[in-house]
Amino acid sequence: MYSAVERGTPNTLDYRIFYTNKDGAAISPFHDIPLYADDSQQYCNMVVEIPRWTNAKMEISKDEPLNPIKQDIKKGKLRFVNNVFPYHGYIWNYGAIPQTWEDPAHVDANTKAKGDDDPLDAVEIGAGVAKRGEVKQVKILGVLAMIDEGETDWKLICIDRNDPLAGELNDIGDVERVMPGYLEATRDWFRIYKFPTGKPMNEFAFNGEWKDKAFADNIIKETNGHWKALVSNKGVADDVNTKNTTVQNSHGLITVDEASQILNKVAAPHPTGPAVDPSTQNQCFVKRTIPESVCA
């Protein structure tokens, strides 16, 4: 239904992944791909930014027209996450839920912190390693309330609707029952992954407790409401590009021809690029504070 269209050269600053719909028309993965996969609202669409076991910190570009996926940049260099023992890169398929937005002007009633100005993040825990740019239909299972440098950064946990375990996993308790240790490892990964770069460890609301599917569904609906306000009203967030081809009465609505012109102006794809940064093969070691009762 949706196709990822590469532009530029992989592993360089100009690399981008744009999207087209089934008719070949350019679209925004942030604004034009629907939140829900169908009218039943049982499954959400998820835009895969980062496949499992990879290190490149890819993300939907909020400020560029049509919001392509690009690699995050830090101090002028491409950003890669460290391999913090015992993990290698991202330990799940990582991505974003379209048509959601964590409003930086909204103080969340649960976390007492403002939103991080991004679409909702999601980790997909199925067996398959996704392709970068793939759009999955996923079942939402729960959510973790991470506080990243003082901002609310919800982390949804979900599974591909076609995964062999999808029938067994319907809520957060099922994950611990069927995949013991996975939730603990996921929370640990989010807590420490920035630490080797000199950043503090991340914190969590609810003392790090995973919240269930019903709670997660409410977060999705709330952030979808924030997204609707974003695309409907000018000046809500000047740093977010809202150009789209399908959201009627939105201030960023453009024609299909205008969207095609945006895509056609971008550098043509070049399949051969430089090698991945060798640092992605290095390991880092971080000491955790272990309660004495664990060692008793």
mmCIF file of C-alpha atoms in Angstrom:
data_model
loop_
_atom_site.group_PDB
_atom_site.id
_atom_site.type_symbol
_atom_site.label_atom_id
_atom_site.label_comp_id
_atom_site.label_asym_id
_atom_site.label_seq_id
_atom_site.Cartn_x
_atom_site.Cartn_y
_atom_site.Cartn_z
ATOM 1 C CA MET A 1 0.000 0.000 0.000
ATOM 2 C CA TYR A 2 2.883 2.356 0.827
ATOM 3 C CA SER A 3 6.323 2.339 -0.780
ATOM 4 C CA ALA A 4 9.583 3.688 0.618
ATOM 5 C CA VAL A 5 11.500 5.782 -1.920
ATOM 6 C CA GLU A 6 15.195 6.274 -1.236
ATOM 7 C CA ARG A 7 16.961 9.475 -2.173
ATOM 8 C CA GLY A 8 20.566 10.546 -1.762
ATOM 9 C CA THR A 9 23.430 8.308 -0.661
ATOM 10 C CA PRO A 10 23.204 5.871 2.285
ATOM 11 C CA ASN A 11 25.388 6.687 5.292
ATOM 12 C CA THR A 12 25.689 10.352 4.290
ATOM 13 C CA LEU A 13 24.016 13.554 5.413
ATOM 14 C CA ASP A 14 21.837 13.760 2.281
ATOM 15 C CA TYR A 15 20.217 10.320 2.588
ATOM 16 C CA ARG A 16 16.411 10.386 2.828
ATOM 17 C CA ILE A 17 13.489 7.959 2.620
ATOM 18 C CA PHE A 18 10.325 9.440 1.141
ATOM 19 C CA TYR A 19 6.973 7.692 0.713
ATOM 20 C CA THR A 20 4.440 7.134 -2.041
ATOM 21 C CA ASN A 21 0.948 5.668 -1.859
ATOM 22 C CA LYS A 22 -0.559 2.838 -3.925
ATOM 23 C CA ASP A 23 -1.048 5.254 -6.827
ATOM 24 C CA GLY A 24 2.592 6.307 -6.794
ATOM 25 C CA ALA A 25 1.835 9.769 -5.410
ATOM 26 C CA ALA A 26 4.256 11.319 -2.913
ATOM 27 C CA ILE A 27 2.912 11.552 0.649
ATOM 28 C CA SER A 28 4.024 12.407 4.176
ATOM 29 C CA PRO A 29 4.499 9.403 6.502
ATOM 30 C CA PHE A 30 3.758 11.706 9.437
ATOM 31 C CA HIS A 31 0.500 13.206 8.170
ATOM 32 C CA ASP A 32 -0.875 11.132 5.263
ATOM 33 C CA ILE A 33 -0.505 7.562 6.540
ATOM 34 C CA PRO A 34 -3.542 6.971 8.779
ATOM 35 C CA LEU A 35 -3.169 6.283 12.474
ATOM 36 C CA TYR A 36 -5.304 3.156 12.239
ATOM 37 C CA ALA A 37 -4.883 0.388 9.687
ATOM 38 C CA ASP A 38 -8.660 -0.013 9.212
ATOM 39 C CA ASP A 39 -12.004 1.165 10.551
ATOM 40 C CA SER A 40 -12.001 -1.403 13.356
ATOM 41 C CA GLN A 41 -9.121 0.494 15.010
ATOM 42 C CA GLN A 42 -7.712 -2.816 16.240
ATOM 43 C CA TYR A 43 -4.374 -2.185 14.563
ATOM 44 C CA CYS A 44 -2.225 0.907 14.149
ATOM 45 C CA ASN A 45 0.111 1.733 11.311
ATOM 46 C CA MET A 46 3.751 1.936 12.339
ATOM 47 C CA VAL A 47 6.482 3.531 10.236
ATOM 48 C CA VAL A 48 9.695 1.564 10.803
ATOM 49 C CA GLU A 49 12.571 4.015 11.149
ATOM 50 C CA ILE A 50 15.158 1.631 12.607
ATOM 51 C CA PRO A 51 15.280 -2.150 12.028
ATOM 52 C CA ARG A 52 16.301 -4.432 14.870
ATOM 53 C CA TRP A 53 20.063 -4.901 15.470
ATOM 54 C CA THR A 54 21.001 -1.697 13.599
ATOM 55 C CA ASN A 55 22.610 1.413 15.109
ATOM 56 C CA ALA A 56 21.840 4.334 12.800
ATOM 57 C CA LYS A 57 19.507 6.777 14.611
ATOM 58 C CA MET A 58 16.945 7.325 11.868
ATOM 59 C CA GLU A 59 13.824 9.420 12.394
ATOM 60 C CA ILE A 60 10.973 11.154 10.608
ATOM 61 C CA SER A 61 12.113 14.662 9.781
ATOM 62 C CA LYS A 62 9.564 17.025 11.314
ATOM 63 C CA ASP A 63 10.874 20.175 9.672
ATOM 64 C CA GLU A 64 11.324 19.045 6.046
ATOM 65 C CA PRO A 65 8.518 19.004 3.448
ATOM 66 C CA LEU A 66 6.799 15.576 3.304
ATOM 67 C CA ASN A 67 8.698 14.548 6.448
ATOM 68 C CA PRO A 68 11.124 11.977 4.999
ATOM 69 C CA ILE A 69 13.106 9.667 7.253
ATOM 70 C CA LYS A 70 16.670 10.851 7.739
ATOM 71 C CA GLN A 71 19.545 10.080 10.073
ATOM 72 C CA ASP A 72 19.869 12.228 13.161
ATOM 73 C CA ILE A 73 22.917 14.472 13.288
ATOM 74 C CA LYS A 74 24.997 15.393 16.321
ATOM 75 C CA LYS A 75 27.729 18.018 16.037
ATOM 76 C CA GLY A 76 27.644 17.732 12.254
ATOM 77 C CA LYS A 77 28.083 13.957 12.211
ATOM 78 C CA LEU A 78 25.663 11.105 11.651
ATOM 79 C CA ARG A 79 24.383 9.709 14.911
ATOM 80 C CA PHE A 80 24.668 6.045 15.860
ATOM 81 C CA VAL A 81 23.585 4.510 19.168
ATOM 82 C CA ASN A 82 26.210 2.651 21.142
ATOM 83 C CA ASN A 83 26.195 -1.081 21.738
ATOM 84 C CA VAL A 84 25.729 -1.128 25.496
ATOM 85 C CA PHE A 85 26.475 -4.621 26.783
ATOM 86 C CA PRO A 86 24.714 -7.007 26.416
ATOM 87 C CA TYR A 87 22.742 -5.300 23.630
ATOM 88 C CA HIS A 88 23.617 -4.655 19.987
ATOM 89 C CA GLY A 89 22.001 -1.582 18.467
ATOM 90 C CA TYR A 90 18.220 -1.418 18.787
ATOM 91 C CA ILE A 91 16.799 -4.635 20.231
ATOM 92 C CA TRP A 92 13.436 -4.374 18.425
ATOM 93 C CA ASN A 93 12.094 -2.767 15.281
ATOM 94 C CA TYR A 94 11.727 0.887 16.233
ATOM 95 C CA GLY A 95 9.518 3.481 14.637
ATOM 96 C CA ALA A 96 6.730 6.027 14.857
ATOM 97 C CA ILE A 97 2.947 6.012 14.896
ATOM 98 C CA PRO A 98 1.630 8.410 12.228
ATOM 99 C CA GLN A 99 -0.928 11.123 12.966
ATOM 100 C CA THR A 100 0.170 11.394 16.600
ATOM 101 C CA TRP A 101 2.199 14.187 18.182
ATOM 102 C CA GLU A 102 3.533 14.780 21.685
ATOM 103 C CA ASP A 103 2.749 18.466 22.121
ATOM 104 C CA PRO A 104 5.668 20.353 23.739
ATOM 105 C CA ALA A 105 3.193 22.917 25.107
ATOM 106 C CA HIS A 106 1.118 20.250 26.873
ATOM 107 C CA VAL A 107 2.045 19.110 30.380
ATOM 108 C CA ASP A 108 0.980 15.488 30.692
ATOM 109 C CA ALA A 109 -1.207 14.834 33.713
ATOM 110 C CA ASN A 110 0.560 11.536 34.417
ATOM 111 C CA THR A 111 4.207 12.487 33.963
ATOM 112 C CA LYS A 112 4.004 16.201 34.899
ATOM 113 C CA ALA A 113 6.286 16.859 31.916
ATOM 114 C CA LYS A 114 5.758 18.426 28.487
ATOM 115 C CA GLY A 115 5.750 16.402 25.267
ATOM 116 C CA ASP A 116 8.903 15.872 23.216
ATOM 117 C CA ASP A 117 7.569 17.416 19.958
ATOM 118 C CA ASP A 118 7.636 14.097 18.057
ATOM 119 C CA PRO A 119 5.196 11.426 16.888
ATOM 120 C CA LEU A 120 4.680 8.588 19.361
ATOM 121 C CA ASP A 121 7.543 6.089 19.390
ATOM 122 C CA ALA A 122 6.840 2.372 19.113
ATOM 123 C CA VAL A 123 8.896 -0.776 19.563
ATOM 124 C CA GLU A 124 7.709 -3.800 17.579
ATOM 125 C CA ILE A 125 8.679 -7.053 19.284
ATOM 126 C CA GLY A 126 7.851 -9.657 16.638
ATOM 127 C CA ALA A 127 10.355 -12.200 15.381
ATOM 128 C CA GLY A 128 11.053 -10.578 12.021
ATOM 129 C CA VAL A 129 13.710 -7.968 11.284
ATOM 130 C CA ALA A 130 11.898 -5.187 9.443
ATOM 131 C CA LYS A 131 13.169 -3.190 6.491
ATOM 132 C CA ARG A 132 13.996 0.452 7.025
ATOM 133 C CA GLY A 133 10.983 2.458 5.865
ATOM 134 C CA GLU A 134 8.538 -0.449 6.053
ATOM 135 C CA VAL A 135 4.993 0.321 7.184
ATOM 136 C CA LYS A 136 3.662 -2.354 9.548
ATOM 137 C CA GLN A 137 0.184 -2.938 10.902
ATOM 138 C CA VAL A 138 0.652 -3.555 14.612
ATOM 139 C CA LYS A 139 -1.334 -4.569 17.678
ATOM 140 C CA ILE A 140 -0.758 -2.216 20.623
ATOM 141 C CA LEU A 141 0.081 -4.048 23.869
ATOM 142 C CA GLY A 142 1.126 -1.380 26.366
ATOM 143 C CA VAL A 143 3.275 1.664 26.989
ATOM 144 C CA LEU A 144 6.242 2.883 29.045
ATOM 145 C CA ALA A 145 6.422 6.501 30.246
ATOM 146 C CA MET A 146 10.028 7.563 29.702
ATOM 147 C CA ILE A 147 11.245 10.986 30.820
ATOM 148 C CA ASP A 148 14.025 12.080 28.469
ATOM 149 C CA GLU A 149 15.849 15.205 29.653
ATOM 150 C CA GLY A 150 12.700 16.501 31.294
ATOM 151 C CA GLU A 151 10.312 15.700 28.429
ATOM 152 C CA THR A 152 7.587 13.057 28.182
ATOM 153 C CA ASP A 153 8.609 10.416 25.634
ATOM 154 C CA TRP A 154 6.049 7.603 25.556
ATOM 155 C CA LYS A 155 7.294 4.234 24.276
ATOM 156 C CA LEU A 156 4.529 2.018 22.916
ATOM 157 C CA ILE A 157 5.136 -1.720 22.745
ATOM 158 C CA CYS A 158 3.421 -3.584 19.918
ATOM 159 C CA ILE A 159 3.611 -6.613 17.659
ATOM 160 C CA ASP A 160 3.143 -7.094 13.927
ATOM 161 C CA ARG A 161 -0.374 -8.411 13.316
ATOM 162 C CA ASN A 162 1.110 -11.196 11.148
ATOM 163 C CA ASP A 163 3.719 -12.352 13.657
ATOM 164 C CA PRO A 164 3.349 -15.968 14.868
ATOM 165 C CA LEU A 165 2.960 -14.748 18.459
ATOM 166 C CA ALA A 166 0.376 -12.060 17.672
ATOM 167 C CA GLY A 167 -2.513 -14.344 18.611
ATOM 168 C CA GLU A 168 -1.039 -14.943 22.071
ATOM 169 C CA LEU A 169 -0.221 -11.328 22.875
ATOM 170 C CA ASN A 170 -3.161 -9.029 23.594
ATOM 171 C CA ASP A 171 -2.052 -6.978 26.596
ATOM 172 C CA ILE A 172 1.079 -6.105 28.534
ATOM 173 C CA GLY A 173 0.758 -9.048 30.936
ATOM 174 C CA ASP A 174 0.872 -11.447 28.009
ATOM 175 C CA VAL A 175 4.295 -10.129 27.008
ATOM 176 C CA GLU A 176 5.798 -11.030 30.378
ATOM 177 C CA ARG A 177 4.094 -14.420 30.334
ATOM 178 C CA VAL A 178 5.090 -15.417 26.794
ATOM 179 C CA MET A 179 8.383 -13.506 26.525
ATOM 180 C CA PRO A 180 9.747 -13.352 30.093
ATOM 181 C CA GLY A 181 12.516 -10.797 30.544
ATOM 182 C CA TYR A 182 11.666 -8.790 27.409
ATOM 183 C CA LEU A 183 9.970 -5.910 29.206
ATOM 184 C CA GLU A 184 12.764 -5.674 31.746
ATOM 185 C CA ALA A 185 15.409 -5.611 29.010
ATOM 186 C CA THR A 186 13.476 -2.981 27.078
ATOM 187 C CA ARG A 187 13.240 -0.671 30.083
ATOM 188 C CA ASP A 188 16.936 -1.214 30.824
ATOM 189 C CA TRP A 189 17.866 -0.371 27.208
ATOM 190 C CA PHE A 190 15.944 2.898 27.297
ATOM 191 C CA ARG A 191 17.413 3.801 30.671
ATOM 192 C CA ILE A 192 21.067 3.447 29.675
ATOM 193 C CA TYR A 193 21.405 3.906 25.916
ATOM 194 C CA LYS A 194 22.492 7.545 26.057
ATOM 195 C CA PHE A 195 24.783 7.136 29.056
ATOM 196 C CA PRO A 196 27.973 6.372 27.047
ATOM 197 C CA THR A 197 27.600 9.769 25.299
ATOM 198 C CA GLY A 198 27.793 11.641 28.599
ATOM 199 C CA LYS A 199 24.046 12.066 29.068
ATOM 200 C CA PRO A 200 22.319 11.080 32.324
ATOM 201 C CA MET A 201 20.361 7.866 32.492
ATOM 202 C CA ASN A 202 16.743 8.290 31.501
ATOM 203 C CA GLU A 203 14.015 8.183 34.119
ATOM 204 C CA PHE A 204 10.463 6.864 34.045
ATOM 205 C CA ALA A 205 7.101 7.872 35.408
ATOM 206 C CA PHE A 206 5.129 5.288 37.430
ATOM 207 C CA ASN A 207 8.461 4.010 38.816
ATOM 208 C CA GLY A 208 9.137 2.350 35.477
ATOM 209 C CA GLU A 209 5.924 0.313 35.505
ATOM 210 C CA TRP A 210 4.598 -0.746 32.122
ATOM 211 C CA LYS A 211 1.028 0.400 31.590
ATOM 212 C CA ASP A 212 -1.555 -1.800 29.878
ATOM 213 C CA LYS A 213 -3.198 -1.661 26.474
ATOM 214 C CA ALA A 214 -6.169 0.402 27.662
ATOM 215 C CA PHE A 215 -3.838 3.043 29.035
ATOM 216 C CA ALA A 216 -1.783 2.991 25.828
ATOM 217 C CA ASP A 217 -4.905 3.390 23.701
ATOM 218 C CA ASN A 218 -5.799 6.519 25.677
ATOM 219 C CA ILE A 219 -2.319 7.967 25.078
ATOM 220 C CA ILE A 220 -2.715 7.285 21.352
ATOM 221 C CA LYS A 221 -6.087 9.032 21.226
ATOM 222 C CA GLU A 222 -4.792 11.998 23.207
ATOM 223 C CA THR A 223 -1.734 12.494 20.998
ATOM 224 C CA ASN A 224 -3.870 12.051 17.892
ATOM 225 C CA GLY A 225 -5.912 14.972 19.197
ATOM 226 C CA HIS A 226 -2.738 17.014 19.568
ATOM 227 C CA TRP A 227 -1.783 16.127 15.990
ATOM 228 C CA LYS A 228 -5.190 17.244 14.716
ATOM 229 C CA ALA A 229 -4.698 20.603 16.401
ATOM 230 C CA LEU A 230 -1.209 20.825 14.894
ATOM 231 C CA VAL A 231 -2.357 20.374 11.299
ATOM 232 C CA SER A 232 -5.574 22.374 11.683
ATOM 233 C CA ASN A 233 -4.214 25.539 13.261
ATOM 234 C CA LYS A 234 -1.305 27.666 12.117
ATOM 235 C CA GLY A 235 1.231 28.631 14.749
ATOM 236 C CA VAL A 236 0.774 25.582 16.993
ATOM 237 C CA ALA A 237 4.347 24.492 16.257
ATOM 238 C CA ASP A 238 6.356 26.471 13.719
ATOM 239 C CA ASP A 239 9.144 23.863 13.714
ATOM 240 C CA VAL A 240 6.876 21.125 12.311
ATOM 241 C CA ASN A 241 6.277 20.958 8.564
ATOM 242 C CA THR A 242 2.657 19.984 7.981
ATOM 243 C CA LYS A 243 2.608 19.649 4.187
ATOM 244 C CA ASN A 244 0.297 16.768 3.239
ATOM 245 C CA THR A 245 -1.975 15.625 0.411
ATOM 246 C CA THR A 246 -4.932 14.047 2.233
ATOM 247 C CA VAL A 247 -5.855 15.926 5.428
ATOM 248 C CA GLN A 248 -8.802 18.075 4.420
ATOM 249 C CA ASN A 249 -9.053 21.575 5.951
ATOM 250 C CA SER A 250 -5.455 21.397 7.162
ATOM 251 C CA HIS A 251 -3.281 24.465 6.640
ATOM 252 C CA GLY A 252 -0.516 22.330 5.098
ATOM 253 C CA LEU A 253 -2.673 20.681 2.420
ATOM 254 C CA ILE A 254 -0.992 20.651 -1.014
ATOM 255 C CA THR A 255 -1.809 19.039 -4.345
ATOM 256 C CA VAL A 256 -0.417 15.719 -5.536
ATOM 257 C CA ASP A 257 1.533 17.607 -8.219
ATOM 258 C CA GLU A 258 3.090 19.888 -5.603
ATOM 259 C CA ALA A 259 4.089 16.858 -3.535
ATOM 260 C CA SER A 260 5.659 15.244 -6.612
ATOM 261 C CA GLN A 261 7.648 18.403 -7.261
ATOM 262 C CA ILE A 262 9.055 18.254 -3.719
ATOM 263 C CA LEU A 263 10.159 14.643 -4.224
ATOM 264 C CA ASN A 264 11.596 15.270 -7.696
ATOM 265 C CA LYS A 265 13.790 18.111 -6.437
ATOM 266 C CA VAL A 266 15.648 15.802 -4.056
ATOM 267 C CA ALA A 267 18.949 14.228 -5.120
ATOM 268 C CA ALA A 268 18.543 10.988 -7.052
ATOM 269 C CA PRO A 269 19.237 7.748 -5.202
ATOM 270 C CA HIS A 270 22.790 6.452 -5.155
ATOM 271 C CA PRO A 271 22.905 2.857 -3.909
ATOM 272 C CA THR A 272 26.618 2.782 -3.126
ATOM 273 C CA GLY A 273 27.694 4.889 -0.174
ATOM 274 C CA PRO A 274 30.470 4.888 2.398
ATOM 275 C CA ALA A 275 30.792 2.044 4.874
ATOM 276 C CA VAL A 276 28.845 2.179 8.114
ATOM 277 C CA ASP A 277 30.751 3.866 10.922
ATOM 278 C CA PRO A 278 33.078 1.239 12.478
ATOM 279 C CA SER A 279 32.052 2.377 15.961
ATOM 280 C CA THR A 280 28.865 0.368 15.482
ATOM 281 C CA GLN A 281 30.918 -2.761 16.207
ATOM 282 C CA ASN A 282 32.315 -1.467 19.506
ATOM 283 C CA GLN A 283 30.883 -2.346 22.907
ATOM 284 C CA CYS A 284 30.271 -0.075 25.875
ATOM 285 C CA PHE A 285 29.823 -1.159 29.465
ATOM 286 C CA VAL A 286 27.524 0.558 31.944
ATOM 287 C CA LYS A 287 27.237 -0.323 35.613
ATOM 288 C CA ARG A 288 23.666 -0.658 36.840
ATOM 289 C CA THR A 289 22.658 -0.212 40.462
ATOM 290 C CA ILE A 290 21.424 -3.628 41.563
ATOM 291 C CA PRO A 291 19.227 -3.906 44.676
ATOM 292 C CA GLU A 292 20.755 -6.152 47.311
ATOM 293 C CA SER A 293 17.657 -8.333 47.349
ATOM 294 C CA VAL A 294 18.424 -9.443 43.786
ATOM 295 C CA CYS A 295 21.734 -10.926 44.952
ATOM 296 C CA ALA A 296 20.415 -12.459 48.174
#
